[in-house]
Amino acid sequence: MLDEVKEVITAPVEVARAMGITLKQLFRKPITNQFPDEPAQVYPRFRGRHVLKRYENGLERCIGCALCAAACPTECIYVEAAENTDEDRHSPGERYAKVYDINMLRCIFCGYCAEACPTEAIVLEHDFTLAEYDRWDAVYNKERLLEPNNPEYLVVRNDEVFVKAETWSSK
Ligand code: SF4
Ligand code: SF4
């Protein structure tokens, strides 16, 4: 009974509080980003287009192990490995990725591929402009992924606030 009475009293207060937040927004200046004339702002943790990284000496980080492909829940990565030779060396290890394709139409940007990669070769950066006229152009090959991708229309914000979430175990 006491709980019901408490609920009757607190419910309107909560509704009024929520309405107050909505009303406060009514008097705020709208935030309109004139993209692409003005750069879009993204937070560092935003996961966008993949890039394959190189070491400073130019060798590819990817060793063709296909752990990224195994971790991918949508099976959108295809890796074919080949042996490095002294005459034709691509990466520091024994093997390299002869073929490395990502089908961006299937990607859900979960980041599991980057998590699984032992050499930090595959990284999800911040570019979100992934529209194509031809669906086959959405299959990114290795050469395209190895190109550095730092578009001018993107600004990475540095004011990200990390909030420690309350979990069941920390309650
Ligand atoms: S981000 Fe997720 S879905 Fe996309 S390629 Fe990586 S593992 Fe696959
Ligand atoms: S990107 Fe990383 S996980 Fe994927 S094949 Fe290359 S080295 Fe292995």
GROMACS .gro file of N, CA and C and ligand atoms in nm:
model
  529
    1MET      N    1   0.083  -0.121   0.000
    1MET     CA    2   0.000   0.000   0.000
    1MET      C    3   0.087   0.126   0.000
    2LEU      N    4   0.188   0.122   0.089
    2LEU     CA    5   0.279   0.237   0.101
    2LEU      C    6   0.351   0.263  -0.033
    3ASP      N    7   0.386   0.153  -0.100
    3ASP     CA    8   0.455   0.165  -0.230
    3ASP      C    9   0.366   0.232  -0.334
    4GLU      N   10   0.237   0.195  -0.334
    4GLU     CA   11   0.143   0.253  -0.432
    4GLU      C   12   0.129   0.403  -0.409
    5VAL      N   13   0.119   0.443  -0.281
    5VAL     CA   14   0.104   0.585  -0.247
    5VAL      C   15   0.229   0.661  -0.293
    6LYS      N   16   0.344   0.600  -0.266
    6LYS     CA   17   0.472   0.663  -0.304
    6LYS      C   18   0.477   0.683  -0.456
    7GLU      N   19   0.428   0.580  -0.527
    7GLU     CA   20   0.430   0.587  -0.673
    7GLU      C   21   0.339   0.697  -0.726
    8VAL      N   22   0.221   0.712  -0.662
    8VAL     CA   23   0.125   0.815  -0.704
    8VAL      C   24   0.186   0.954  -0.685
    9ILE      N   25   0.266   0.969  -0.582
    9ILE     CA   26   0.326   1.101  -0.555
    9ILE      C   27   0.445   1.127  -0.648
   10THR      N   28   0.528   1.025  -0.666
   10THR     CA   29   0.653   1.049  -0.742
   10THR      C   30   0.631   1.050  -0.894
   11ALA      N   31   0.531   0.976  -0.944
   11ALA     CA   32   0.512   0.968  -1.089
   11ALA      C   33   0.492   1.105  -1.154
   12PRO      N   34   0.400   1.190  -1.102
   12PRO     CA   35   0.383   1.322  -1.167
   12PRO      C   36   0.510   1.406  -1.159
   13VAL      N   37   0.586   1.391  -1.051
   13VAL     CA   38   0.711   1.468  -1.037
   13VAL      C   39   0.809   1.427  -1.146
   14GLU      N   40   0.818   1.296  -1.169
   14GLU     CA   41   0.908   1.246  -1.273
   14GLU      C   42   0.865   1.293  -1.412
   15VAL      N   43   0.733   1.289  -1.437
   15VAL     CA   44   0.681   1.334  -1.567
   15VAL      C   45   0.713   1.482  -1.586
   16ALA      N   46   0.693   1.563  -1.481
   16ALA     CA   47   0.721   1.707  -1.491
   16ALA      C   48   0.869   1.731  -1.517
   17ARG      N   49   0.953   1.651  -1.452
   17ARG     CA   50   1.098   1.665  -1.470
   17ARG      C   51   1.137   1.634  -1.615
   18ALA      N   52   1.079   1.528  -1.670
   18ALA     CA   53   1.108   1.489  -1.809
   18ALA      C   54   1.059   1.597  -1.907
   19MET      N   55   0.938   1.649  -1.878
   19MET     CA   56   0.884   1.755  -1.965
   19MET      C   57   0.972   1.880  -1.958
   20GLY      N   58   1.027   1.905  -1.841
   20GLY     CA   59   1.116   2.021  -1.823
   20GLY      C   60   1.237   2.011  -1.913
   21ILE      N   61   1.292   1.890  -1.924
   21ILE     CA   62   1.410   1.869  -2.010
   21ILE      C   63   1.371   1.896  -2.156
   22THR      N   64   1.251   1.847  -2.195
   22THR     CA   65   1.204   1.870  -2.332
   22THR      C   66   1.184   2.019  -2.358
   23LEU      N   67   1.120   2.087  -2.263
   23LEU     CA   68   1.093   2.231  -2.280
   23LEU      C   69   1.222   2.312  -2.290
   24LYS      N   70   1.321   2.272  -2.213
   24LYS     CA   71   1.450   2.343  -2.215
   24LYS      C   72   1.510   2.340  -2.356
   25GLN      N   73   1.492   2.227  -2.426
   25GLN     CA   74   1.548   2.213  -2.561
   25GLN      C   75   1.478   2.307  -2.661
   26LEU      N   76   1.349   2.339  -2.633
   26LEU     CA   77   1.272   2.423  -2.725
   26LEU      C   78   1.334   2.561  -2.744
   27PHE      N   79   1.404   2.610  -2.641
   27PHE     CA   80   1.459   2.745  -2.647
   27PHE      C   81   1.607   2.747  -2.683
   28ARG      N   82   1.661   2.631  -2.714
   28ARG     CA   83   1.802   2.624  -2.754
   28ARG      C   84   1.815   2.650  -2.904
   29LYS      N   85   1.929   2.709  -2.943
   29LYS     CA   86   1.956   2.732  -3.085
   29LYS      C   87   1.977   2.596  -3.153
   30PRO      N   88   1.914   2.573  -3.269
   30PRO     CA   89   1.936   2.443  -3.333
   30PRO      C   90   2.081   2.424  -3.377
   31ILE      N   91   2.127   2.302  -3.367
   31ILE     CA   92   2.265   2.272  -3.411
   31ILE      C   93   2.253   2.210  -3.550
   32THR      N   94   2.290   2.285  -3.653
   32THR     CA   95   2.282   2.233  -3.789
   32THR      C   96   2.422   2.234  -3.849
   33ASN      N   97   2.466   2.119  -3.891
   33ASN     CA   98   2.599   2.106  -3.950
   33ASN      C   99   2.584   2.105  -4.103
   34GLN      N  100   2.640   2.206  -4.168
   34GLN     CA  101   2.627   2.217  -4.314
   34GLN      C  102   2.728   2.125  -4.383
   35PHE      N  103   2.713   1.997  -4.361
   35PHE     CA  104   2.803   1.899  -4.422
   35PHE      C  105   2.771   1.884  -4.570
   36PRO      N  106   2.865   1.881  -4.661
   36PRO     CA  107   3.010   1.869  -4.640
   36PRO      C  108   3.085   2.002  -4.642
   37ASP      N  109   3.012   2.116  -4.652
   37ASP     CA  110   3.082   2.244  -4.651
   37ASP      C  111   3.150   2.269  -4.517
   38GLU      N  112   3.085   2.224  -4.411
   38GLU     CA  113   3.146   2.231  -4.278
   38GLU      C  114   3.185   2.089  -4.237
   39PRO      N  115   3.300   2.072  -4.172
   39PRO     CA  116   3.338   1.935  -4.135
   39PRO      C  117   3.244   1.876  -4.030
   40ALA      N  118   3.227   1.745  -4.037
   40ALA     CA  119   3.147   1.675  -3.937
   40ALA      C  120   3.237   1.640  -3.820
   41GLN      N  121   3.180   1.644  -3.702
   41GLN     CA  122   3.259   1.611  -3.583
   41GLN      C  123   3.222   1.472  -3.534
   42VAL      N  124   3.324   1.392  -3.509
   42VAL     CA  125   3.298   1.257  -3.456
   42VAL      C  126   3.382   1.238  -3.330
   43TYR      N  127   3.340   1.148  -3.247
   43TYR     CA  128   3.415   1.118  -3.125
   43TYR      C  129   3.521   1.012  -3.156
   44PRO      N  130   3.629   1.010  -3.079
   44PRO     CA  131   3.737   0.913  -3.107
   44PRO      C  132   3.691   0.769  -3.114
   45ARG      N  133   3.590   0.733  -3.035
   45ARG     CA  134   3.549   0.592  -3.035
   45ARG      C  135   3.456   0.557  -3.150
   46PHE      N  136   3.419   0.657  -3.233
   46PHE     CA  137   3.330   0.630  -3.346
   46PHE      C  138   3.398   0.533  -3.444
   47ARG      N  139   3.328   0.428  -3.483
   47ARG     CA  140   3.388   0.329  -3.572
   47ARG      C  141   3.335   0.347  -3.714
   48GLY      N  142   3.426   0.381  -3.806
   48GLY     CA  143   3.388   0.400  -3.945
   48GLY      C  144   3.470   0.310  -4.035
   49ARG      N  145   3.506   0.363  -4.149
   49ARG     CA  146   3.574   0.286  -4.254
   49ARG      C  147   3.706   0.223  -4.205
   50HIS      N  148   3.729   0.100  -4.249
   50HIS     CA  149   3.852   0.028  -4.212
   50HIS      C  150   3.972   0.080  -4.290
   51VAL      N  151   4.088   0.066  -4.228
   51VAL     CA  152   4.215   0.096  -4.295
   51VAL      C  153   4.313  -0.015  -4.255
   52LEU      N  154   4.392  -0.061  -4.350
   52LEU     CA  155   4.500  -0.155  -4.319
   52LEU      C  156   4.627  -0.074  -4.296
   53LYS      N  157   4.695  -0.100  -4.186
   53LYS     CA  158   4.810  -0.018  -4.147
   53LYS      C  159   4.942  -0.079  -4.193
   54ARG      N  160   5.041   0.008  -4.205
   54ARG     CA  161   5.178  -0.033  -4.236
   54ARG      C  162   5.267   0.001  -4.117
   55TYR      N  163   5.383  -0.064  -4.111
   55TYR     CA  164   5.486  -0.023  -4.015
   55TYR      C  165   5.556   0.100  -4.071
   56GLU      N  166   5.636   0.165  -3.986
   56GLU     CA  167   5.705   0.287  -4.031
   56GLU      C  168   5.798   0.261  -4.149
   57ASN      N  169   5.852   0.137  -4.156
   57ASN     CA  170   5.944   0.105  -4.267
   57ASN      C  171   5.868   0.068  -4.396
   58GLY      N  172   5.735   0.080  -4.392
   58GLY     CA  173   5.656   0.057  -4.514
   58GLY      C  174   5.600  -0.083  -4.526
   59LEU      N  175   5.650  -0.177  -4.445
   59LEU     CA  176   5.598  -0.315  -4.454
   59LEU      C  177   5.455  -0.321  -4.399
   60GLU      N  178   5.378  -0.411  -4.458
   60GLU     CA  179   5.238  -0.424  -4.414
   60GLU      C  180   5.233  -0.493  -4.278
   61ARG      N  181   5.143  -0.445  -4.193
   61ARG     CA  182   5.126  -0.508  -4.062
   61ARG      C  183   5.055  -0.643  -4.075
   62CYS      N  184   4.972  -0.654  -4.176
   62CYS     CA  185   4.891  -0.775  -4.191
   62CYS      C  186   4.979  -0.896  -4.228
   63ILE      N  187   4.957  -1.006  -4.154
   63ILE     CA  188   5.035  -1.128  -4.179
   63ILE      C  189   4.945  -1.239  -4.237
   64GLY      N  190   4.826  -1.201  -4.278
   64GLY     CA  191   4.739  -1.297  -4.346
   64GLY      C  192   4.688  -1.410  -4.260
   65CYS      N  193   4.680  -1.389  -4.127
   65CYS     CA  194   4.640  -1.499  -4.038
   65CYS      C  195   4.490  -1.527  -4.043
   66ALA      N  196   4.413  -1.432  -4.091
   66ALA     CA  197   4.266  -1.446  -4.106
   66ALA      C  198   4.190  -1.455  -3.974
   67LEU      N  199   4.253  -1.413  -3.864
   67LEU     CA  200   4.180  -1.411  -3.737
   67LEU      C  201   4.065  -1.310  -3.743
   68CYS      N  202   4.087  -1.203  -3.817
   68CYS     CA  203   3.981  -1.101  -3.832
   68CYS      C  204   3.860  -1.162  -3.902
   69ALA      N  205   3.887  -1.242  -4.006
   69ALA     CA  206   3.778  -1.305  -4.081
   69ALA      C  207   3.703  -1.404  -3.991
   70ALA      N  208   3.779  -1.475  -3.906
   70ALA     CA  209   3.716  -1.573  -3.817
   70ALA      C  210   3.629  -1.503  -3.713
   71ALA      N  211   3.672  -1.383  -3.670
   71ALA     CA  212   3.598  -1.311  -3.566
   71ALA      C  213   3.477  -1.235  -3.620
   72CYS      N  214   3.474  -1.215  -3.750
   72CYS     CA  215   3.370  -1.130  -3.809
   72CYS      C  216   3.234  -1.200  -3.806
   73PRO      N  217   3.135  -1.142  -3.739
   73PRO     CA  218   3.005  -1.210  -3.728
   73PRO      C  219   2.925  -1.211  -3.858
   74THR      N  220   2.961  -1.126  -3.954
   74THR     CA  221   2.882  -1.122  -4.078
   74THR      C  222   2.959  -1.183  -4.197
   75GLU      N  223   3.075  -1.240  -4.168
   75GLU     CA  224   3.159  -1.305  -4.271
   75GLU      C  225   3.183  -1.213  -4.390
   76CYS      N  226   3.217  -1.090  -4.362
   76CYS     CA  227   3.237  -0.996  -4.473
   76CYS      C  228   3.385  -0.975  -4.507
   77ILE      N  229   3.475  -1.046  -4.435
   77ILE     CA  230   3.619  -1.032  -4.466
   77ILE      C  231   3.666  -1.159  -4.536
   78TYR      N  232   3.742  -1.141  -4.643
   78TYR     CA  233   3.800  -1.255  -4.714
   78TYR      C  234   3.951  -1.234  -4.721
   79VAL      N  235   4.026  -1.331  -4.667
   79VAL     CA  236   4.173  -1.321  -4.666
   79VAL      C  237   4.233  -1.442  -4.735
   80GLU      N  238   4.327  -1.418  -4.821
   80GLU     CA  239   4.403  -1.526  -4.883
   80GLU      C  240   4.550  -1.497  -4.857
   81ALA      N  241   4.619  -1.588  -4.789
   81ALA     CA  242   4.758  -1.563  -4.749
   81ALA      C  243   4.855  -1.621  -4.852
   82ALA      N  244   4.975  -1.565  -4.853
   82ALA     CA  245   5.083  -1.619  -4.937
   82ALA      C  246   5.214  -1.604  -4.861
   83GLU      N  247   5.317  -1.677  -4.906
   83GLU     CA  248   5.447  -1.676  -4.836
   83GLU      C  249   5.529  -1.554  -4.879
   84ASN      N  250   5.591  -1.489  -4.783
   84ASN     CA  251   5.690  -1.386  -4.816
   84ASN      C  252   5.819  -1.454  -4.862
   85THR      N  253   5.891  -1.391  -4.950
   85THR     CA  254   6.025  -1.438  -4.984
   85THR      C  255   6.120  -1.318  -4.969
   86ASP      N  256   6.249  -1.344  -4.965
   86ASP     CA  257   6.344  -1.232  -4.951
   86ASP      C  258   6.334  -1.137  -5.071
   87GLU      N  259   6.300  -1.192  -5.187
   87GLU     CA  260   6.289  -1.108  -5.307
   87GLU      C  261   6.157  -1.032  -5.310
   88ASP      N  262   6.054  -1.091  -5.247
   88ASP     CA  263   5.921  -1.030  -5.254
   88ASP      C  264   5.860  -1.028  -5.114
   89ARG      N  265   5.905  -0.933  -5.036
   89ARG     CA  266   5.860  -0.927  -4.896
   89ARG      C  267   5.756  -0.818  -4.878
   90HIS      N  268   5.643  -0.853  -4.817
   90HIS     CA  269   5.534  -0.757  -4.794
   90HIS      C  270   5.517  -0.723  -4.646
   91SER      N  271   5.545  -0.826  -4.561
   91SER     CA  272   5.527  -0.805  -4.417
   91SER      C  273   5.646  -0.868  -4.344
   92PRO      N  274   5.665  -0.836  -4.214
   92PRO     CA  275   5.782  -0.892  -4.145
   92PRO      C  276   5.774  -1.042  -4.120
   93GLY      N  277   5.656  -1.098  -4.115
   93GLY     CA  278   5.640  -1.241  -4.084
   93GLY      C  279   5.666  -1.331  -4.204
   94GLU      N  280   5.629  -1.459  -4.184
   94GLU     CA  281   5.649  -1.555  -4.293
   94GLU      C  282   5.546  -1.532  -4.404
   95ARG      N  283   5.426  -1.489  -4.361
   95ARG     CA  284   5.319  -1.477  -4.460
   95ARG      C  285   5.261  -1.337  -4.465
   96TYR      N  286   5.191  -1.310  -4.571
   96TYR     CA  287   5.123  -1.181  -4.587
   96TYR      C  288   4.987  -1.207  -4.653
   97ALA      N  289   4.904  -1.105  -4.655
   97ALA     CA  290   4.773  -1.122  -4.718
   97ALA      C  291   4.786  -1.089  -4.866
   98LYS      N  292   4.775  -1.194  -4.949
   98LYS     CA  293   4.779  -1.170  -5.095
   98LYS      C  294   4.648  -1.106  -5.138
   99VAL      N  295   4.540  -1.155  -5.079
   99VAL     CA  296   4.407  -1.095  -5.105
   99VAL      C  297   4.348  -1.057  -4.971
  100TYR      N  298   4.295  -0.936  -4.963
  100TYR     CA  299   4.225  -0.894  -4.840
  100TYR      C  300   4.107  -0.808  -4.884
  101ASP      N  301   3.988  -0.861  -4.873
  101ASP     CA  302   3.868  -0.788  -4.915
  101ASP      C  303   3.772  -0.772  -4.797
  102ILE      N  304   3.707  -0.657  -4.791
  102ILE     CA  305   3.598  -0.638  -4.695
  102ILE      C  306   3.475  -0.591  -4.773
  103ASN      N  307   3.366  -0.663  -4.754
  103ASN     CA  308   3.240  -0.621  -4.814
  103ASN      C  309   3.170  -0.526  -4.718
  104MET      N  310   3.180  -0.398  -4.748
  104MET     CA  311   3.125  -0.295  -4.657
  104MET      C  312   2.973  -0.300  -4.648
  105LEU      N  313   2.908  -0.362  -4.746
  105LEU     CA  314   2.762  -0.370  -4.740
  105LEU      C  315   2.716  -0.466  -4.630
  106ARG      N  316   2.803  -0.557  -4.593
  106ARG     CA  317   2.766  -0.653  -4.489
  106ARG      C  318   2.817  -0.613  -4.351
  107CYS      N  319   2.915  -0.522  -4.350
  107CYS     CA  320   2.980  -0.485  -4.224
  107CYS      C  321   2.880  -0.415  -4.130
  108ILE      N  322   2.887  -0.451  -4.003
  108ILE     CA  323   2.802  -0.385  -3.902
  108ILE      C  324   2.886  -0.298  -3.809
  109PHE      N  325   3.012  -0.279  -3.842
  109PHE     CA  326   3.103  -0.190  -3.768
  109PHE      C  327   3.111  -0.224  -3.619
  110CYS      N  328   3.115  -0.353  -3.592
  110CYS     CA  329   3.124  -0.398  -3.453
  110CYS      C  330   3.267  -0.384  -3.398
  111GLY      N  331   3.365  -0.387  -3.488
  111GLY     CA  332   3.504  -0.373  -3.445
  111GLY      C  333   3.569  -0.502  -3.399
  112TYR      N  334   3.500  -0.616  -3.413
  112TYR     CA  335   3.559  -0.743  -3.368
  112TYR      C  336   3.686  -0.778  -3.446
  113CYS      N  337   3.688  -0.740  -3.574
  113CYS     CA  338   3.805  -0.771  -3.656
  113CYS      C  339   3.929  -0.701  -3.598
  114ALA      N  340   3.915  -0.574  -3.560
  114ALA     CA  341   4.026  -0.499  -3.504
  114ALA      C  342   4.069  -0.557  -3.370
  115GLU      N  343   3.970  -0.601  -3.292
  115GLU     CA  344   4.000  -0.661  -3.161
  115GLU      C  345   4.080  -0.790  -3.178
  116ALA      N  346   4.045  -0.867  -3.282
  116ALA     CA  347   4.107  -0.999  -3.301
  116ALA      C  348   4.246  -0.991  -3.363
  117CYS      N  349   4.278  -0.881  -3.427
  117CYS     CA  350   4.403  -0.873  -3.504
  117CYS      C  351   4.526  -0.868  -3.413
  118PRO      N  352   4.619  -0.963  -3.429
  118PRO     CA  353   4.736  -0.966  -3.339
  118PRO      C  354   4.840  -0.858  -3.370
  119THR      N  355   4.833  -0.798  -3.487
  119THR     CA  356   4.936  -0.700  -3.524
  119THR      C  357   4.880  -0.558  -3.538
  120GLU      N  358   4.757  -0.538  -3.498
  120GLU     CA  359   4.689  -0.407  -3.511
  120GLU      C  360   4.694  -0.356  -3.655
  121ALA      N  361   4.676  -0.451  -3.748
  121ALA     CA  362   4.681  -0.415  -3.890
  121ALA      C  363   4.550  -0.355  -3.937
  122ILE      N  364   4.440  -0.415  -3.894
  122ILE     CA  365   4.311  -0.364  -3.940
  122ILE      C  366   4.252  -0.275  -3.830
  123VAL      N  367   4.217  -0.155  -3.871
  123VAL     CA  368   4.171  -0.054  -3.774
  123VAL      C  369   4.045   0.011  -3.832
  124LEU      N  370   3.947   0.034  -3.746
  124LEU     CA  371   3.829   0.108  -3.790
  124LEU      C  372   3.851   0.255  -3.760
  125GLU      N  373   3.865   0.335  -3.865
  125GLU     CA  374   3.886   0.478  -3.843
  125GLU      C  375   3.752   0.551  -3.848
  126HIS      N  376   3.751   0.679  -3.885
  126HIS     CA  377   3.630   0.758  -3.860
  126HIS      C  378   3.547   0.795  -3.983
  127ASP      N  379   3.593   0.760  -4.102
  127ASP     CA  380   3.519   0.801  -4.221
  127ASP      C  381   3.386   0.726  -4.231
  128PHE      N  382   3.279   0.802  -4.253
  128PHE     CA  383   3.147   0.740  -4.264
  128PHE      C  384   3.085   0.759  -4.402
  129THR      N  385   3.160   0.818  -4.495
  129THR     CA  386   3.104   0.843  -4.629
  129THR      C  387   3.130   0.720  -4.716
  130LEU      N  388   3.042   0.624  -4.704
  130LEU     CA  389   3.066   0.495  -4.768
  130LEU      C  390   2.967   0.463  -4.880
  131ALA      N  391   2.890   0.565  -4.924
  131ALA     CA  392   2.791   0.539  -5.028
  131ALA      C  393   2.860   0.516  -5.163
  132GLU      N  394   2.808   0.425  -5.239
  132GLU     CA  395   2.862   0.394  -5.373
  132GLU      C  396   2.747   0.386  -5.473
  133TYR      N  397   2.776   0.413  -5.600
  133TYR     CA  398   2.675   0.397  -5.706
  133TYR      C  399   2.666   0.251  -5.751
  134ASP      N  400   2.781   0.183  -5.745
  134ASP     CA  401   2.786   0.044  -5.788
  134ASP      C  402   2.813  -0.043  -5.665
  135ARG      N  403   2.733  -0.145  -5.643
  135ARG     CA  404   2.749  -0.224  -5.520
  135ARG      C  405   2.885  -0.294  -5.514
  136TRP      N  406   2.945  -0.324  -5.630
  136TRP     CA  407   3.076  -0.390  -5.628
  136TRP      C  408   3.185  -0.297  -5.575
  137ASP      N  409   3.161  -0.165  -5.586
  137ASP     CA  410   3.259  -0.071  -5.530
  137ASP      C  411   3.259  -0.073  -5.378
  138ALA      N  412   3.157  -0.134  -5.320
  138ALA     CA  413   3.151  -0.145  -5.174
  138ALA      C  414   3.238  -0.260  -5.122
  139VAL      N  415   3.293  -0.338  -5.212
  139VAL     CA  416   3.389  -0.441  -5.170
  139VAL      C  417   3.527  -0.377  -5.179
  140TYR      N  418   3.583  -0.347  -5.063
  140TYR     CA  419   3.713  -0.279  -5.058
  140TYR      C  420   3.824  -0.383  -5.068
  141ASN      N  421   3.914  -0.362  -5.164
  141ASN     CA  422   4.025  -0.457  -5.175
  141ASN      C  423   4.145  -0.408  -5.094
  142LYS      N  424   4.249  -0.488  -5.094
  142LYS     CA  425   4.365  -0.459  -5.009
  142LYS      C  426   4.430  -0.326  -5.044
  143GLU      N  427   4.446  -0.299  -5.173
  143GLU     CA  428   4.513  -0.176  -5.218
  143GLU      C  429   4.436  -0.054  -5.166
  144ARG      N  430   4.305  -0.061  -5.174
  144ARG     CA  431   4.222   0.050  -5.128
  144ARG      C  432   4.230   0.065  -4.975
  145LEU      N  433   4.234  -0.048  -4.907
  145LEU     CA  434   4.239  -0.044  -4.760
  145LEU      C  435   4.375   0.003  -4.708
  146LEU      N  436   4.478  -0.019  -4.788
  146LEU     CA  437   4.613   0.023  -4.745
  146LEU      C  438   4.637   0.173  -4.762
  147GLU      N  439   4.551   0.239  -4.842
  147GLU     CA  440   4.565   0.384  -4.861
  147GLU      C  441   4.528   0.457  -4.732
  148PRO      N  442   4.613   0.549  -4.683
  148PRO     CA  443   4.572   0.627  -4.565
  148PRO      C  444   4.446   0.706  -4.597
  149ASN      N  445   4.357   0.718  -4.501
  149ASN     CA  446   4.228   0.783  -4.525
  149ASN      C  447   4.202   0.889  -4.417
  150ASN      N  448   4.243   1.012  -4.446
  150ASN     CA  449   4.221   1.121  -4.350
  150ASN      C  450   4.145   1.234  -4.418
  151PRO      N  451   4.015   1.216  -4.441
  151PRO     CA  452   3.940   1.318  -4.516
  151PRO      C  453   3.930   1.450  -4.440
  152GLU      N  454   3.929   1.560  -4.519
  152GLU     CA  455   3.924   1.694  -4.459
  152GLU      C  456   3.788   1.724  -4.396
  153TYR      N  457   3.684   1.650  -4.440
  153TYR     CA  458   3.550   1.680  -4.390
  153TYR      C  459   3.521   1.616  -4.255
  154LEU      N  460   3.625   1.565  -4.189
  154LEU     CA  461   3.605   1.502  -4.058
  154LEU      C  462   3.692   1.566  -3.953
  155VAL      N  463   3.636   1.595  -3.839
  155VAL     CA  464   3.714   1.645  -3.725
  155VAL      C  465   3.688   1.550  -3.609
  156VAL      N  466   3.796   1.501  -3.550
  156VAL     CA  467   3.779   1.412  -3.435
  156VAL      C  468   3.779   1.496  -3.308
  157ARG      N  469   3.671   1.492  -3.235
  157ARG     CA  470   3.658   1.574  -3.114
  157ARG      C  471   3.750   1.521  -3.004
  158ASN      N  472   3.792   1.612  -2.918
  158ASN     CA  473   3.879   1.566  -2.808
  158ASN      C  474   3.813   1.591  -2.673
  159ASP      N  475   3.680   1.608  -2.675
  159ASP     CA  476   3.611   1.634  -2.548
  159ASP      C  477   3.522   1.517  -2.507
  160GLU      N  478   3.566   1.397  -2.547
  160GLU     CA  479   3.485   1.279  -2.513
  160GLU      C  480   3.485   1.257  -2.361
  161VAL      N  481   3.367   1.234  -2.308
  161VAL     CA  482   3.354   1.211  -2.164
  161VAL      C  483   3.330   1.063  -2.142
  162PHE      N  484   3.414   1.000  -2.065
  162PHE     CA  485   3.397   0.858  -2.036
  162PHE      C  486   3.320   0.845  -1.905
  163VAL      N  487   3.205   0.787  -1.913
  163VAL     CA  488   3.124   0.769  -1.793
  163VAL      C  489   3.136   0.624  -1.749
  164LYS      N  490   3.173   0.606  -1.624
  164LYS     CA  491   3.185   0.468  -1.575
  164LYS      C  492   3.043   0.416  -1.550
  165ALA      N  493   3.005   0.320  -1.631
  165ALA     CA  494   2.868   0.268  -1.621
  165ALA      C  495   2.852   0.183  -1.497
  166GLU      N  496   2.736   0.195  -1.439
  166GLU     CA  497   2.706   0.111  -1.322
  166GLU      C  498   2.664  -0.027  -1.372
  167THR      N  499   2.727  -0.129  -1.323
  167THR     CA  500   2.689  -0.263  -1.365
  167THR      C  501   2.623  -0.335  -1.248
  168TRP      N  502   2.565  -0.450  -1.277
  168TRP     CA  503   2.499  -0.524  -1.169
  168TRP      C  504   2.598  -0.562  -1.060
  169SER      N  505   2.723  -0.593  -1.105
  169SER     CA  506   2.821  -0.637  -1.006
  169SER      C  507   2.871  -0.522  -0.919
  170SER      N  508   2.865  -0.397  -0.973
  170SER     CA  509   2.915  -0.284  -0.894
  170SER      C  510   2.808  -0.221  -0.807
  171LYS      N  511   2.686  -0.271  -0.817
  171LYS     CA  512   2.576  -0.212  -0.738
  171LYS      C  513   2.589  -0.255  -0.592
  172SF4     S1  514   3.360  -0.437  -3.806
  172SF4    FE1  515   3.257  -0.628  -3.750
  172SF4     S2  516   3.125  -0.675  -3.922
  172SF4    FE2  517   3.270  -0.522  -3.994
  172SF4     S3  518   3.438  -0.637  -4.085
  172SF4    FE3  519   3.493  -0.602  -3.871
  172SF4     S4  520   3.419  -0.782  -3.761
  172SF4    FE4  521   3.318  -0.780  -3.960
  173SF4     S1  522   4.424  -0.794  -4.049
  173SF4    FE1  523   4.515  -0.881  -3.866
  173SF4     S2  524   4.382  -1.053  -3.812
  173SF4    FE2  525   4.335  -0.996  -4.024
  173SF4     S3  526   4.461  -1.130  -4.149
  173SF4    FE3  527   4.575  -0.940  -4.119
  173SF4     S4  528   4.702  -0.979  -3.937
  173SF4    FE4  529   4.546  -1.137  -3.939
   0.00000   0.00000   0.00000
